[in-house]
């Protein structure tokens, strides 16, 4: 928040953005605190989630996060495992190769847009936190349809082939002719 305020004071931005914090429903203490109007800090045992880096039950920088949300009229949104995985797959279809954490942020954006909280002409910045290559089991599991609590609506199932150039060439030709 301090950095944003400084950018505004320096004339780099003309107004403060409205911040959105996104959490996964399995690890959502900040969301729960937001829901109670930040009357009390909620700490919970974080459950295992596909978004492992944000699997936090007791946020360390809670006070700073509350201040940032309050000072920017911000929002805290939660998403499901299904929502984050499908949002990541949609982003992948554009050429991005997203991690589950970025999928969490994108799913929050999609939900807020669908509810009309974010208008169709509003400018939005989503922080891309990591590359999908760091999460290969997540990607493979999504496309094979084996992730718990996820209906892989945008799956592109893998085709496993022998290490044979002719078989690969024939398979590609057959797939492209469909």
CSV table of C-alpha atoms in Angstrom, one decimal:
chain,number,residue,atom,x,y,z
A,1,UNK,CA,0.0,0.0,0.0
A,2,UNK,CA,2.8,2.4,0.8
A,3,UNK,CA,4.3,1.9,-2.6
A,4,UNK,CA,1.0,2.7,-4.3
A,5,UNK,CA,0.6,5.8,-2.2
A,6,UNK,CA,4.1,7.0,-3.2
A,7,UNK,CA,3.4,6.4,-6.9
A,8,UNK,CA,0.2,8.5,-6.5
A,9,UNK,CA,2.2,11.3,-4.8
A,10,UNK,CA,4.8,11.2,-7.5
A,11,UNK,CA,2.2,11.4,-10.2
A,12,UNK,CA,2.9,8.0,-11.6
A,13,UNK,CA,-0.7,7.0,-11.1
A,14,UNK,CA,-3.6,9.4,-10.7
A,15,UNK,CA,-5.6,7.2,-8.3
A,16,UNK,CA,-5.2,4.2,-6.1
A,17,UNK,CA,-6.3,0.9,-7.5
A,18,UNK,CA,-8.9,-1.2,-5.8
A,19,UNK,CA,-7.0,-4.2,-4.5
A,20,UNK,CA,-8.4,-7.7,-4.5
A,21,UNK,CA,-6.9,-10.5,-2.3
A,22,UNK,CA,-7.7,-14.0,-3.5
A,23,UNK,CA,-7.6,-17.1,-1.3
A,24,UNK,CA,-8.5,-20.7,-1.8
A,25,UNK,CA,-11.5,-21.9,0.2
A,26,UNK,CA,-9.3,-24.6,1.9
A,27,UNK,CA,-6.9,-21.9,3.2
A,28,UNK,CA,-9.0,-18.8,3.6
A,29,UNK,CA,-8.4,-17.1,7.0
A,30,UNK,CA,-8.0,-13.6,5.5
A,31,UNK,CA,-11.3,-14.1,3.6
A,32,UNK,CA,-13.0,-15.1,6.8
A,33,UNK,CA,-11.6,-12.1,8.6
A,34,UNK,CA,-12.9,-9.9,5.7
A,35,UNK,CA,-16.3,-11.5,6.0
A,36,UNK,CA,-16.4,-10.5,9.7
A,37,UNK,CA,-15.4,-6.9,8.8
A,38,UNK,CA,-11.9,-7.5,10.2
A,39,UNK,CA,-13.4,-7.4,13.7
A,40,UNK,CA,-11.1,-10.2,14.6
A,41,UNK,CA,-8.2,-12.0,12.9
A,42,UNK,CA,-9.2,-15.5,12.0
A,43,UNK,CA,-6.6,-18.2,12.1
A,44,UNK,CA,-7.4,-21.7,10.9
A,45,UNK,CA,-5.6,-25.0,10.1
A,46,UNK,CA,-5.0,-24.7,6.4
A,47,UNK,CA,-6.1,-27.7,4.5
A,48,UNK,CA,-4.1,-29.2,1.6
A,49,UNK,CA,-4.8,-27.3,-1.6
A,50,UNK,CA,-3.6,-27.3,-5.2
A,51,UNK,CA,-2.3,-23.8,-4.5
A,52,UNK,CA,0.3,-25.0,-2.1
A,53,UNK,CA,2.3,-21.7,-1.8
A,54,UNK,CA,-0.8,-19.9,-0.4
A,55,UNK,CA,-1.8,-22.7,1.9
A,56,UNK,CA,-1.6,-20.5,4.9
A,57,UNK,CA,-3.9,-20.6,8.0
A,58,UNK,CA,-2.5,-17.7,9.9
A,59,UNK,CA,-1.2,-14.8,7.8
A,60,UNK,CA,2.0,-13.1,9.1
A,61,UNK,CA,1.4,-9.7,7.6
A,62,UNK,CA,-2.3,-9.6,8.5
A,63,UNK,CA,-2.3,-6.0,9.7
A,64,UNK,CA,-0.6,-4.6,6.6
A,65,UNK,CA,-3.0,-6.6,4.4
A,66,UNK,CA,-6.1,-5.3,6.3
A,67,UNK,CA,-4.8,-1.7,5.9
A,68,UNK,CA,-4.2,-2.2,2.1
A,69,UNK,CA,-7.7,-3.6,1.6
A,70,UNK,CA,-9.4,-1.0,3.7
A,71,UNK,CA,-7.5,2.0,2.3
A,72,UNK,CA,-8.3,0.9,-1.3
A,73,UNK,CA,-11.9,-0.1,-0.8
A,74,UNK,CA,-10.6,-3.6,-1.6
A,75,UNK,CA,-12.2,-7.0,-1.7
A,76,UNK,CA,-11.1,-10.4,-0.5
A,77,UNK,CA,-12.5,-13.2,-2.6
A,78,UNK,CA,-12.3,-17.0,-2.1
A,79,UNK,CA,-12.3,-19.6,-4.9
A,80,UNK,CA,-12.6,-23.4,-5.0
A,81,UNK,CA,-10.1,-25.9,-6.2
A,82,UNK,CA,-12.3,-26.5,-9.3
A,83,UNK,CA,-12.4,-22.7,-10.0
A,84,UNK,CA,-8.6,-22.2,-9.7
A,85,UNK,CA,-7.8,-25.2,-11.9
A,86,UNK,CA,-10.2,-24.3,-14.7
A,87,UNK,CA,-9.1,-20.6,-14.6
A,88,UNK,CA,-5.5,-21.7,-15.0
A,89,UNK,CA,-6.4,-24.0,-17.9
A,90,UNK,CA,-8.3,-21.1,-19.6
A,91,UNK,CA,-5.2,-18.9,-19.2
A,92,UNK,CA,-3.0,-21.7,-20.6
A,93,UNK,CA,-5.2,-21.6,-23.8
A,94,UNK,CA,-4.0,-18.1,-24.4
A,95,UNK,CA,-0.4,-19.1,-24.3
A,96,UNK,CA,0.3,-18.3,-20.6
A,97,UNK,CA,1.4,-21.4,-18.7
A,98,UNK,CA,0.1,-20.6,-15.2
A,99,UNK,CA,0.6,-21.9,-11.8
A,100,UNK,CA,-2.3,-22.8,-9.4
A,101,UNK,CA,-1.7,-19.6,-7.5
A,102,UNK,CA,-2.2,-17.4,-10.6
A,103,UNK,CA,-5.2,-19.6,-11.3
A,104,UNK,CA,-6.5,-18.5,-7.9
A,105,UNK,CA,-6.2,-14.8,-8.8
A,106,UNK,CA,-7.8,-15.4,-12.2
A,107,UNK,CA,-10.7,-17.3,-10.7
A,108,UNK,CA,-11.3,-14.5,-8.3
A,109,UNK,CA,-11.3,-12.1,-11.2
A,110,UNK,CA,-13.7,-14.2,-13.2
A,111,UNK,CA,-16.1,-14.5,-10.2
A,112,UNK,CA,-16.0,-10.7,-9.5
A,113,UNK,CA,-16.5,-10.0,-13.2
A,114,UNK,CA,-19.5,-12.4,-13.4
A,115,UNK,CA,-21.1,-10.8,-10.4
A,116,UNK,CA,-20.6,-7.3,-11.9
A,117,UNK,CA,-18.2,-6.2,-9.2
A,118,UNK,CA,-15.7,-5.5,-11.9
A,119,UNK,CA,-17.1,-3.8,-15.0
A,120,UNK,CA,-16.5,-5.0,-18.5
A,121,UNK,CA,-14.5,-1.8,-19.3
A,122,UNK,CA,-12.4,-1.7,-16.2
A,123,UNK,CA,-8.7,-2.1,-16.3
A,124,UNK,CA,-7.4,-5.1,-14.3
A,125,UNK,CA,-3.9,-6.3,-13.4
A,126,UNK,CA,-3.4,-9.8,-12.2
A,127,UNK,CA,-0.1,-10.7,-10.6
A,128,UNK,CA,1.4,-13.8,-12.3
A,129,UNK,CA,3.2,-15.6,-9.5
A,130,UNK,CA,5.0,-18.5,-11.1
A,131,UNK,CA,5.4,-20.5,-14.3
A,132,UNK,CA,3.4,-23.6,-14.8
A,133,UNK,CA,6.5,-25.7,-15.4
A,134,UNK,CA,7.1,-25.7,-11.6
A,135,UNK,CA,3.7,-27.4,-11.2
A,136,UNK,CA,3.9,-30.2,-13.8
A,137,UNK,CA,1.9,-32.7,-11.7
A,138,UNK,CA,-0.9,-30.1,-11.4
A,139,UNK,CA,-1.0,-29.6,-15.1
A,140,UNK,CA,-0.8,-33.3,-16.0
A,141,UNK,CA,-3.5,-34.1,-13.4
A,142,UNK,CA,-5.8,-31.5,-14.7
A,143,UNK,CA,-5.5,-32.7,-18.3
A,144,UNK,CA,-5.8,-36.4,-17.3
A,145,UNK,CA,-8.9,-35.5,-15.1
A,146,UNK,CA,-7.3,-36.9,-11.9
A,147,UNK,CA,-7.3,-33.9,-9.6
A,148,UNK,CA,-9.6,-34.2,-6.6
A,149,UNK,CA,-12.5,-31.8,-6.5
A,150,UNK,CA,-11.9,-30.6,-10.1
A,151,UNK,CA,-14.0,-31.1,-13.2
A,152,UNK,CA,-11.5,-30.5,-15.9
A,153,UNK,CA,-13.8,-28.6,-18.3
A,154,UNK,CA,-11.0,-27.4,-20.6
A,155,UNK,CA,-8.8,-30.6,-20.5
A,156,UNK,CA,-6.6,-31.5,-23.5
A,157,UNK,CA,-5.9,-35.1,-22.6
A,158,UNK,CA,-2.4,-36.2,-23.3
A,159,UNK,CA,-1.6,-38.8,-25.9
A,160,UNK,CA,1.1,-41.2,-24.9
A,161,UNK,CA,3.3,-42.4,-27.7
A,162,UNK,CA,6.3,-44.6,-28.1
A,163,UNK,CA,9.7,-43.0,-28.9
A,164,UNK,CA,9.1,-43.5,-32.6
A,165,UNK,CA,9.3,-40.6,-35.0
A,166,UNK,CA,7.0,-42.2,-37.5
A,167,UNK,CA,4.3,-43.0,-34.9
A,168,UNK,CA,4.5,-39.4,-33.6
A,169,UNK,CA,4.3,-38.0,-37.2
A,170,UNK,CA,1.3,-40.2,-38.1
A,171,UNK,CA,-0.5,-39.3,-34.8
A,172,UNK,CA,0.0,-35.5,-35.4
A,173,UNK,CA,-1.2,-35.9,-39.0
A,174,UNK,CA,-4.3,-37.8,-37.8
A,175,UNK,CA,-5.1,-35.3,-35.1
A,176,UNK,CA,-4.7,-32.3,-37.4
A,177,UNK,CA,-7.1,-33.9,-40.0
A,178,UNK,CA,-9.9,-34.0,-37.5
